[in-house]
CSV table of C-alpha atoms in Angstrom, one decimal:
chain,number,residue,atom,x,y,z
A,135,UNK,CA,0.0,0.0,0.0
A,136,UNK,CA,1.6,3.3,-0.8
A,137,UNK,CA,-0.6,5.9,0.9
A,138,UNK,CA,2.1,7.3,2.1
A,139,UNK,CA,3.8,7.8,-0.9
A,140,UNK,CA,3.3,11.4,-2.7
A,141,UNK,CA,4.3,10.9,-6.6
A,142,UNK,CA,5.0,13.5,-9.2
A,143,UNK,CA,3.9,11.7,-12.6
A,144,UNK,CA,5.4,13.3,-16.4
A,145,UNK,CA,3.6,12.1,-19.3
A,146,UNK,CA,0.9,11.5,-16.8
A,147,UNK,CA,-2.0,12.3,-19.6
A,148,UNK,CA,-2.3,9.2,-21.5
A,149,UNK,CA,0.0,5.4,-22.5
A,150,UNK,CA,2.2,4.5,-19.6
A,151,UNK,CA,2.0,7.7,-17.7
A,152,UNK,CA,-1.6,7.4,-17.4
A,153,UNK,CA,-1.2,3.5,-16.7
A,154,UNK,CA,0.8,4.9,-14.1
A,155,UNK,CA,-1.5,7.5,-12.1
A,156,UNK,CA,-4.2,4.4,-12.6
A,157,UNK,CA,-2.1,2.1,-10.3
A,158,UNK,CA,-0.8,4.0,-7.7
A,159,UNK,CA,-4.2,5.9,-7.3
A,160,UNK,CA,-5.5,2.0,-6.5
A,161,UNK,CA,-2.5,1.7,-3.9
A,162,UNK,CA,-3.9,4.7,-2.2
A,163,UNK,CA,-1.0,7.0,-3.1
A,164,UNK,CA,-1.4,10.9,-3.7
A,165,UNK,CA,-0.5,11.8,-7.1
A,166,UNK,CA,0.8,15.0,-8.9
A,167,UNK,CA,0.1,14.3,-12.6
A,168,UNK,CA,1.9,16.6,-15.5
A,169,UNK,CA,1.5,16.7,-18.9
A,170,UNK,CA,2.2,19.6,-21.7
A,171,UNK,CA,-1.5,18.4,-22.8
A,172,UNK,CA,-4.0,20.1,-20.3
A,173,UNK,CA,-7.1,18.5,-22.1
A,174,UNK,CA,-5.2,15.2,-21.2
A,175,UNK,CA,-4.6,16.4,-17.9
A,176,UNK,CA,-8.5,17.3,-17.8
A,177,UNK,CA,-10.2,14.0,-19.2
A,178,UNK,CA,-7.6,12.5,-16.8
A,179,UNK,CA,-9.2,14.3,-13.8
A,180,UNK,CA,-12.7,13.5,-14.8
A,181,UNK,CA,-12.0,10.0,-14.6
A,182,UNK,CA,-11.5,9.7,-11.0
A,183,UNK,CA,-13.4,11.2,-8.1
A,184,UNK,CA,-10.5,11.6,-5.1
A,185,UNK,CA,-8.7,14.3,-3.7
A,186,UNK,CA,-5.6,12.4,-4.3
A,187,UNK,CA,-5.3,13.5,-7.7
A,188,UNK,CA,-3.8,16.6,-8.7
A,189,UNK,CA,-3.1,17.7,-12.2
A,190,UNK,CA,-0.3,20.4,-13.8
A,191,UNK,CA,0.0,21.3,-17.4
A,192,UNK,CA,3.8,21.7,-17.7
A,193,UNK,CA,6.5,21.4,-20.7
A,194,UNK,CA,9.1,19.2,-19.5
A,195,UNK,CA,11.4,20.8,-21.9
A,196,UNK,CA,11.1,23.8,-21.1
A,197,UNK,CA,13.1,24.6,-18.0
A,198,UNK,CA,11.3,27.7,-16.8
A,199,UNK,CA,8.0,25.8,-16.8
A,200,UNK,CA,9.8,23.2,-14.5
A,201,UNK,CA,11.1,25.5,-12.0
A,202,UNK,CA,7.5,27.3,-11.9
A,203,UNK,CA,5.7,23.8,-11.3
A,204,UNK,CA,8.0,23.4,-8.0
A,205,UNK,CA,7.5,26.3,-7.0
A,206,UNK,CA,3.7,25.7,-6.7
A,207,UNK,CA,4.6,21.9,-5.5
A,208,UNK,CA,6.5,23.4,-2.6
A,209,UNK,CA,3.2,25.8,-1.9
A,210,UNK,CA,0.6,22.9,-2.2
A,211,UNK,CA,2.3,19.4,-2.0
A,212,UNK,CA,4.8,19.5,0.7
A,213,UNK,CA,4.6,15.9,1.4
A,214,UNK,CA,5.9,15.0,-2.5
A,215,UNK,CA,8.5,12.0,-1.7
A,216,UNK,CA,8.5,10.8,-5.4
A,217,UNK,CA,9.2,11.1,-8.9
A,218,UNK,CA,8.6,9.4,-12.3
A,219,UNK,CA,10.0,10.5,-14.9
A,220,UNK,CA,7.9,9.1,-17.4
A,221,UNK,CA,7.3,12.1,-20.2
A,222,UNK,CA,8.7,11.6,-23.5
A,223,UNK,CA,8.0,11.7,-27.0
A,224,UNK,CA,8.5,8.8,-30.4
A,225,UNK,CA,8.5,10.7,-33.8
A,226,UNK,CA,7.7,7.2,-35.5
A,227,UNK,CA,9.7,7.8,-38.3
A,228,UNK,CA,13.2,6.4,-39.7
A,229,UNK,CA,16.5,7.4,-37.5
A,230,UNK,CA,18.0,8.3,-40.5
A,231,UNK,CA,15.6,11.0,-41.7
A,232,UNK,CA,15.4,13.1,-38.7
A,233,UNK,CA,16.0,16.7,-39.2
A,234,UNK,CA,18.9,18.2,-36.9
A,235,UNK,CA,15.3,20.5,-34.9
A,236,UNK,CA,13.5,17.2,-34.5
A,237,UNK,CA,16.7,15.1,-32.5
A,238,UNK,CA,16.9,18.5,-30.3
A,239,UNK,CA,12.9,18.3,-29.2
A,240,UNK,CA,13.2,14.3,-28.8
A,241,UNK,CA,16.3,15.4,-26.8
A,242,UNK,CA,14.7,18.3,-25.1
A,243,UNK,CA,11.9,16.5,-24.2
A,244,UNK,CA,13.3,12.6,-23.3
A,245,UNK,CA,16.6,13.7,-22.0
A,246,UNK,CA,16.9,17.5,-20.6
A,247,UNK,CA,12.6,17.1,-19.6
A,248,UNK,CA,14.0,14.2,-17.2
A,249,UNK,CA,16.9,16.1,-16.3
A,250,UNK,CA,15.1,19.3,-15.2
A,251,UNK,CA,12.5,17.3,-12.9
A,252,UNK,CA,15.4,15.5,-11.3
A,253,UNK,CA,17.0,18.3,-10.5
A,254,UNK,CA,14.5,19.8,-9.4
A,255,UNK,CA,12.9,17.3,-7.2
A,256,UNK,CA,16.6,16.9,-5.8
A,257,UNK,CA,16.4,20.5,-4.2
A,258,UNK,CA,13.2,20.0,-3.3
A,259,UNK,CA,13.9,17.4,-0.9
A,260,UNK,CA,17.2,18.5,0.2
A,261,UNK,CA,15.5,21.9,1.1
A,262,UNK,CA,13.1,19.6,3.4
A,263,UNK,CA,16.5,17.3,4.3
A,264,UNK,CA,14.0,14.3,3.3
A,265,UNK,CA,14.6,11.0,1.7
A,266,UNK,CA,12.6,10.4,-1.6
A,267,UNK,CA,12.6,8.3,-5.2
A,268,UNK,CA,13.2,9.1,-8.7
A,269,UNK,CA,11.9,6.1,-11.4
A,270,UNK,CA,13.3,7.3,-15.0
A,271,UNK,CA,11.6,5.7,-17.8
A,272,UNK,CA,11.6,5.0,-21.5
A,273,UNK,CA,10.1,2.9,-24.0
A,274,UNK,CA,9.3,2.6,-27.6
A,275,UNK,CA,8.1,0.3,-29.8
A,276,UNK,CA,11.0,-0.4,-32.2
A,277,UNK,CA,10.1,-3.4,-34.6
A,278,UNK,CA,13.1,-5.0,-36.2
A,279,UNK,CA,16.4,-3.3,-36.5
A,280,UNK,CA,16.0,-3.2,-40.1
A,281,UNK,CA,13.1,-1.1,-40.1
A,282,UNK,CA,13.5,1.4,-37.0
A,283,UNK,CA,17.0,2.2,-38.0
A,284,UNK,CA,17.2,1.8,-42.0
């Protein structure tokens, strides 16, 4: 039972990141759900009637959207002991014929997005000298080698 775990969810709006508020919301735990998608974040909401659920439209990207989200976390979820770093973004196309703007945003988003929460989160706890948990996360569906990367 985790109800006394407080999780921050990215990519909380739909796939895994939704999969994810689903179960811990069944162990009980609090959750702080993000997403850049705020009609995600809404149909998400509407789905489950607790007080346990909060929900936060932020760009994982973008570093100044980051640092504003903690900023209201440290206002209204002082008990936050855990992160998932679960936001991140596929461009289903061929390796190969990625333009040099798309690698930076799957970059901006999948690396520097998990980066900024982290880092984040880290002050965040070491301003409240408590102990807490960072999951990082990534998938994709990839098919053979042949056709993801050729």
């Amino acid at each position: 039972m985790l109800s006394k775990v407080h999780v921050i969810v990215t990519g909380a709006g739909a796939g895994i990141g939704k999969e994810i508020v689903t179960s811990c919301l069944s162990e009980r735990a609090h959750v702080v759900a993000c997403d850049i998608s705020e009609d995600s974040l809404n149909e998400l909401k509407a789905s489950y009637s607790t007080n346990k659920l909060s929900t936060y439209t932020v760009d994982v990207a973008d570093y100044d959207s980051v640092k504003d989200f903690f900023k209201q976390i440290k206002a209204t979820s002082p008990g936050v002991n855990a992160l998932v770093n679960n936001a991140g973004i596929y461009l289903a196309q061929n390796l190969l014929t990625y333009s040099e703007e798309e690698i930076n945003k799957v970059l901006d988003v999948n690396v520097k997005g998990a980066v900024y929460f982290s880092q984040f989160f880290g002050k965040y706890l070491i301003e409240k000298d408590a102990y807490g948990t960072i999951v990082n996360m990534s998938s994709v569906w990839y098919g053979s080698c042949k056709d993801s990367f050729l």
